[in-house]
Coordinates of C-alpha atoms and ligand atoms in Angstrom, one line a residue:
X214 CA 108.2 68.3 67.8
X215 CA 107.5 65.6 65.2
X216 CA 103.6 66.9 64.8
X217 CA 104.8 70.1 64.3
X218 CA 107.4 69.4 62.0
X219 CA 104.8 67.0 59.6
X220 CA 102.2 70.1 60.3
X221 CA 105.0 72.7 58.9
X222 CA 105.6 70.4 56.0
X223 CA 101.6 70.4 55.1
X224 CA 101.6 74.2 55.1
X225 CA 104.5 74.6 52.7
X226 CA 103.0 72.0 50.8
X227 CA 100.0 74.7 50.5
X228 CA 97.2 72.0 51.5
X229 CA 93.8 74.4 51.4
X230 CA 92.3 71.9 53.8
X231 CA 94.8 72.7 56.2
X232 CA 92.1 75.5 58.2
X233 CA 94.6 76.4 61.1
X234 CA 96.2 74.1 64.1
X235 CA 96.4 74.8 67.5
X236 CA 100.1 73.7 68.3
X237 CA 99.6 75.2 72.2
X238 CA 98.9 74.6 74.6
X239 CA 97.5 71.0 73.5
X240 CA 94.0 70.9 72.1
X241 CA 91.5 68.2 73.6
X242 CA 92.2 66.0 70.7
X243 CA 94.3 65.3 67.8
X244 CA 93.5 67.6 64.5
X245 CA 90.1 66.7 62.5
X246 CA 89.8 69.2 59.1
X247 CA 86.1 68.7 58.7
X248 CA 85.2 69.1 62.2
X249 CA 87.0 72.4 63.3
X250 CA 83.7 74.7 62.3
X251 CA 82.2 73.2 65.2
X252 CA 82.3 73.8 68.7
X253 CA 85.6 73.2 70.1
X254 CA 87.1 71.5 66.7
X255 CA 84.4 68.3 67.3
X256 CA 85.7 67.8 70.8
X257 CA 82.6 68.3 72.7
X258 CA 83.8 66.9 76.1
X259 CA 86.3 68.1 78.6
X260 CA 89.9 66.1 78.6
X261 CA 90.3 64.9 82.4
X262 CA 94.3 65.4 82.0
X263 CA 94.6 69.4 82.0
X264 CA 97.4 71.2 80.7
X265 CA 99.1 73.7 83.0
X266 CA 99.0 77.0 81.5
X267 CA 99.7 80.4 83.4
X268 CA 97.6 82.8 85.3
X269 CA 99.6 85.9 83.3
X270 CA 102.2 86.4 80.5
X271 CA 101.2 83.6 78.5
X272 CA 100.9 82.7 75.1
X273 CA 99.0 80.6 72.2
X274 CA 100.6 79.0 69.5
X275 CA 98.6 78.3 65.8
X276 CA 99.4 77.6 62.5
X277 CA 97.5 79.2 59.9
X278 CA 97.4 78.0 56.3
X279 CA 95.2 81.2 55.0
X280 CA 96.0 84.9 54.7
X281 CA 93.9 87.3 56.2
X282 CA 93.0 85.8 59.3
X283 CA 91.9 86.8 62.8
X284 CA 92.0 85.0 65.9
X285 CA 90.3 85.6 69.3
X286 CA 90.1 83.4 72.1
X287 CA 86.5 82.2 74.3
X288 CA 87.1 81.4 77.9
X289 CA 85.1 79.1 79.9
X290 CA 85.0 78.3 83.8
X291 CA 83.2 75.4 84.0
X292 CA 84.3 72.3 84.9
X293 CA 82.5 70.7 81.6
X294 CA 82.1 73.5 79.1
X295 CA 80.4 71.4 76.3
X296 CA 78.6 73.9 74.5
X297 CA 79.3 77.5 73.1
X298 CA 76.5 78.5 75.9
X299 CA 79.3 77.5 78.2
X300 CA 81.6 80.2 77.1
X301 CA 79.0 83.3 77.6
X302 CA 79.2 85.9 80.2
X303 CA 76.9 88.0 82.0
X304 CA 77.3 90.2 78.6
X305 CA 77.2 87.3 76.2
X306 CA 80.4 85.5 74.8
X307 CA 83.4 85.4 77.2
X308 CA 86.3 86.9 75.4
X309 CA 89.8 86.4 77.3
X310 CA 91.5 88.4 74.3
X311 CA 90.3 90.1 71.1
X312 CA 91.4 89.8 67.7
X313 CA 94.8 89.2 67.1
X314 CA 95.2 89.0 63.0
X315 CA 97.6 89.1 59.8
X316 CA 97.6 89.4 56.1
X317 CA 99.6 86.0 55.7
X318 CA 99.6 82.4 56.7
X319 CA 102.3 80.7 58.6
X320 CA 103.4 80.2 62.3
X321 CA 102.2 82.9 65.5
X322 CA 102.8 82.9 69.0
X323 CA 100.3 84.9 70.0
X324 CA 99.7 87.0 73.7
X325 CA 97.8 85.7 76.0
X326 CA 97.3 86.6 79.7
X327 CA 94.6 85.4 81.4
X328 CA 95.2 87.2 84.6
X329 CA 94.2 90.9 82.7
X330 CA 90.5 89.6 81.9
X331 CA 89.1 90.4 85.4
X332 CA 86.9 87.2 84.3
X333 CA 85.1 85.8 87.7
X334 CA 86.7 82.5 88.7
X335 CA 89.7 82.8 86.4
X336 CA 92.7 82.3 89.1
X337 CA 95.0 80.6 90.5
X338 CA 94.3 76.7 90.6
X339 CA 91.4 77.4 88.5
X340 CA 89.9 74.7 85.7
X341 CA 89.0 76.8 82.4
X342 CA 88.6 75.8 78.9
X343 CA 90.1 78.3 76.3
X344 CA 88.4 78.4 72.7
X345 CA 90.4 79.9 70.0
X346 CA 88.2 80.9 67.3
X347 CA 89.4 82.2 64.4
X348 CA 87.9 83.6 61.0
X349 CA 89.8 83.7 57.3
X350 CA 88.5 82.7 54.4
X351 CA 86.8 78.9 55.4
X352 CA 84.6 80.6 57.5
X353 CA 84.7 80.5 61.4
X354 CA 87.2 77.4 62.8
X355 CA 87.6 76.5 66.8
X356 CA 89.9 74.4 68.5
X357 CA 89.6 74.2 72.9
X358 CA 92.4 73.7 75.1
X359 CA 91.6 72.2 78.8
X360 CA 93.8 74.1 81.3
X361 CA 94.7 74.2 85.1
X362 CA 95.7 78.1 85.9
X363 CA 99.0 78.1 88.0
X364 CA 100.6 81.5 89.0
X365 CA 104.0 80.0 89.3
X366 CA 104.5 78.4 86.1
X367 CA 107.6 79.4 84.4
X368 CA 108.3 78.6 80.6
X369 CA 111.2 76.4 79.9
X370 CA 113.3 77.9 77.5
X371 CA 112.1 75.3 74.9
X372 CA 108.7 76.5 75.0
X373 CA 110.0 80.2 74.9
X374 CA 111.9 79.1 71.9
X375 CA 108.8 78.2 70.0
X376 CA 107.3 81.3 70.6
X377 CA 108.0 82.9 66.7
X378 CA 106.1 84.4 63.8
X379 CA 107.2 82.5 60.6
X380 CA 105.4 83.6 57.6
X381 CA 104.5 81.3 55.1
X382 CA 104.0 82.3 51.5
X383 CA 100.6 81.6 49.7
X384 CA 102.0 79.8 46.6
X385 CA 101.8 76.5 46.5
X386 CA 105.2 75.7 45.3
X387 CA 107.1 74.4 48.1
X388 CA 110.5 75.9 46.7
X389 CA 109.4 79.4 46.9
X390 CA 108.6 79.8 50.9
X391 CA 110.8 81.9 52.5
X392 CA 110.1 81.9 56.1
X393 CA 111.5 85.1 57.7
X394 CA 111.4 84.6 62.1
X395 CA 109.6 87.3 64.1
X396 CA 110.5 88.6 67.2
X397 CA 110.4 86.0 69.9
X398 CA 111.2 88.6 72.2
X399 CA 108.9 91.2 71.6
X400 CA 105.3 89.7 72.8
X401 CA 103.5 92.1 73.1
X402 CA 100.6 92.2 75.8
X403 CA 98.1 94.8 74.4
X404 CA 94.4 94.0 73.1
X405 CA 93.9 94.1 69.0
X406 CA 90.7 95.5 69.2
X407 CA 90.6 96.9 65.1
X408 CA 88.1 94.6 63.4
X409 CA 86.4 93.8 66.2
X410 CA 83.1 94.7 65.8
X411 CA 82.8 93.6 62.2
X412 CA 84.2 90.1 63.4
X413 CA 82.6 89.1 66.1
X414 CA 79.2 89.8 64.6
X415 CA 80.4 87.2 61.6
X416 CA 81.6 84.8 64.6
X417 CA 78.0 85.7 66.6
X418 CA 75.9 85.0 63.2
X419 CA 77.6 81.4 62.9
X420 CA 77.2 80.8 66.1
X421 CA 73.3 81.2 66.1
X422 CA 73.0 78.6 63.3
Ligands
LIG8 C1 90.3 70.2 87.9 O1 90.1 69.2 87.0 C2 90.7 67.9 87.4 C3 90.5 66.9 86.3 O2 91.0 67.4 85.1 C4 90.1 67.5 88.7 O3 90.8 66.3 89.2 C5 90.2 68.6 89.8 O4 89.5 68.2 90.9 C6 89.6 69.9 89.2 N1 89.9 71.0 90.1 C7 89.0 71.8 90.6 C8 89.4 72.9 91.5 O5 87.8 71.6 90.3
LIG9 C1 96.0 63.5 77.3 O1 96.0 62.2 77.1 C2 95.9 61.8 75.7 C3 95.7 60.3 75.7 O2 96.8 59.6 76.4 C4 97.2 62.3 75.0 O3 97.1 61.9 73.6 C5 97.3 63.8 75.2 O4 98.5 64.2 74.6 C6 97.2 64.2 76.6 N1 97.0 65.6 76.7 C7 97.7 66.4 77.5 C8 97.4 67.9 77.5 O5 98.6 66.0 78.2
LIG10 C1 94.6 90.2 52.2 O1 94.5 91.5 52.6 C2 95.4 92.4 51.9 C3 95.3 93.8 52.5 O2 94.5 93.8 53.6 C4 95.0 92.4 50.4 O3 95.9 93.2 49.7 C5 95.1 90.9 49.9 O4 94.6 90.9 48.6 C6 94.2 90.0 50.8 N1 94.5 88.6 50.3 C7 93.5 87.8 50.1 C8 93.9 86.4 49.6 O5 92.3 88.0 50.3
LIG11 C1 75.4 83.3 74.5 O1 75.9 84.5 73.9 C2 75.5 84.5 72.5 C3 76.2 85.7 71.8 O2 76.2 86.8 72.6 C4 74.0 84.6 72.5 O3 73.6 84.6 71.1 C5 73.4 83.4 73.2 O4 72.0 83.5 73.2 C6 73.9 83.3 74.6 N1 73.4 82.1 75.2 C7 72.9 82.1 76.4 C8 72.4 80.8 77.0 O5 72.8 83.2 77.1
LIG12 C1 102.7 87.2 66.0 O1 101.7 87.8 65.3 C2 100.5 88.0 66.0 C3 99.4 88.5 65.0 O2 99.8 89.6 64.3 C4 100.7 89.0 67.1 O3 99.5 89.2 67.9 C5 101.8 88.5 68.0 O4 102.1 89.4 69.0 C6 103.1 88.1 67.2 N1 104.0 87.4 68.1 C7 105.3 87.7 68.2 C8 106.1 86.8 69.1 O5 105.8 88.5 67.5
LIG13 C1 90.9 94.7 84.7 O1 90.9 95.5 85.9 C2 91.9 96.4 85.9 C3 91.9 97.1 87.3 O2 90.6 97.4 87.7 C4 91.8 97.4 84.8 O3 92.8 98.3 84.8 C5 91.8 96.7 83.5 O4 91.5 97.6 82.4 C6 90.7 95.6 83.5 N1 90.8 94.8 82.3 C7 89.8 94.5 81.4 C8 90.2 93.7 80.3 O5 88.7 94.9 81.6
LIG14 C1 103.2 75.9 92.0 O1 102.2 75.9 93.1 C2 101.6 74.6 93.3 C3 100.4 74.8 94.2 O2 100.6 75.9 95.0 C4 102.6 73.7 93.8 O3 102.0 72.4 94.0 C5 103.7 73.5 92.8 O4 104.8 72.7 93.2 C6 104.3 74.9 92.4 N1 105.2 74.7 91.3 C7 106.4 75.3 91.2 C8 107.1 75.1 89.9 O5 106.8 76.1 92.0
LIG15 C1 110.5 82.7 79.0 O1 109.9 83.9 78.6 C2 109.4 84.6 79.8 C3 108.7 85.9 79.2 O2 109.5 86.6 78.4 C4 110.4 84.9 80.8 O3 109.9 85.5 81.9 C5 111.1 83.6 81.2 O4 112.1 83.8 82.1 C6 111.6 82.8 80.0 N1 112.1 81.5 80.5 C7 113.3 81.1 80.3 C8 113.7 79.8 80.8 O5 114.2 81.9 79.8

């Protein structure tokens, strides 16, 4: 509560460093700017105390301080995914959902259920890795959650609660944000897939370097 409140208060102060947070589920280690263009945000080893997350109707929850952004989100079975290599397929990169994207910065609570992947290995009791990557503007950022998959885990209505879309406006003059709430409600379950050709070759070429 108190990160996410100092983490709001950077976004409405319109800090261009900010590149985007993961807020949850927990990332593998507190926020480093300069290091999120690298493999899982700088964090190259697994965390040994796994969040919980669920098999199906889950969700993701970032902060984004640029317009025009896109998120997707890598998925890794191994017990010690410490490179991108670690998040491939049989067909190359291991997507668990496609592009999820908006024209403004601010808070989203985006979709995610694992269970609708059909991924090998992803199930219940399962240790995975997510990777959320996401491109807009300072070029191709990643933060990686570590995650025990349980079929029976129920939100809390707290955590529900912080499932929003607040947009933030691109000035940096604190007085003029006007965050309007989205639906918490309506999550909706489908794949993005617009853009996501043109994307993932940008997130592919980076990934090569
Ligand atoms: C999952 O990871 C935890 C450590 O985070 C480990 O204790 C446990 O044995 C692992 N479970 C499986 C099924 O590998
Ligand atoms: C894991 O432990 C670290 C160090 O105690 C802590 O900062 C972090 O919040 C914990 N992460 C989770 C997902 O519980
Ligand atoms: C974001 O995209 C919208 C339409 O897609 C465009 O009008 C706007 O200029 C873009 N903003 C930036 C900062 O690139
Ligand atoms: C992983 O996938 C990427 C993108 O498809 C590819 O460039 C890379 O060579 C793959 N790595 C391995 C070890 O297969
Ligand atoms: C928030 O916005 C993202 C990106 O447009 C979208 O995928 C997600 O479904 C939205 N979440 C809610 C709770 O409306
Ligand atoms: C997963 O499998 C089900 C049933 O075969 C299918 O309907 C669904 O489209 C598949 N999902 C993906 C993402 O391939
Ligand atoms: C969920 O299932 C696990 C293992 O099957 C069990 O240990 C745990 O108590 C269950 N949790 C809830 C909330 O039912
Ligand atoms: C949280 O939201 C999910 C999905 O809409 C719902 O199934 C669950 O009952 C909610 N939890 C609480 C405590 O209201």
């Amino acid at each position: 509560m108190h990160r996410s409140i100092l983490s709001t208060l950077a976004l409405f102060a319109g800090a261009c460093t900010a590149h985007f947070h993961l807020n949850y589920p927990e990332p593998r280690g507190v926020f480093v700017g300069d290091k999120e263009p690298s493999f899982c945000g700088g964090y190259t080893e697994v965390t040994t105390n796994r969040s919980t997350f669920p098999l199906s109707g889950g969700f993701f929850r970032i902060q984004q301080a640029h317009p025009n952004w896109s998120a997707a989100v890598l998925i890794s079975t191994e017990q010690d995914p410490n490179s991108f290599d670690a998040f491939n397929g049989t067909n190359g990169q291991q997507f668990a959902r496609y592009w999820a994207k908006a024209d403004f910065p601010g808070q989203f609570c985006i979709p995610l259920d694992l269970s609708n992947t059909n991924i090998t290995g992803v199930r219940d009791g399962a240790n995975v890795t997510i990777q959320i990557a996401v491109t807009g503007g300072d070029g191709n950022l990643y933060q990686c959650a570590d995650l025990t998959l349980a079929e029976n885990f129920t939100f809390t209505q707290a955590l529900n609660d912080t499932c929003t879309n607040t947009t933030a406006s691109t000035t940096s003059t604190a007085g003029s944000t006007s965050p309007t709430s989205g639906s918490g409600a309506s999550r909706v379950t489908s794949l993005q897939l617009s853009g996501y050709v043109v994307l993932l070759s940008a997130l592919g070429a980076a990934m090569m370097l």
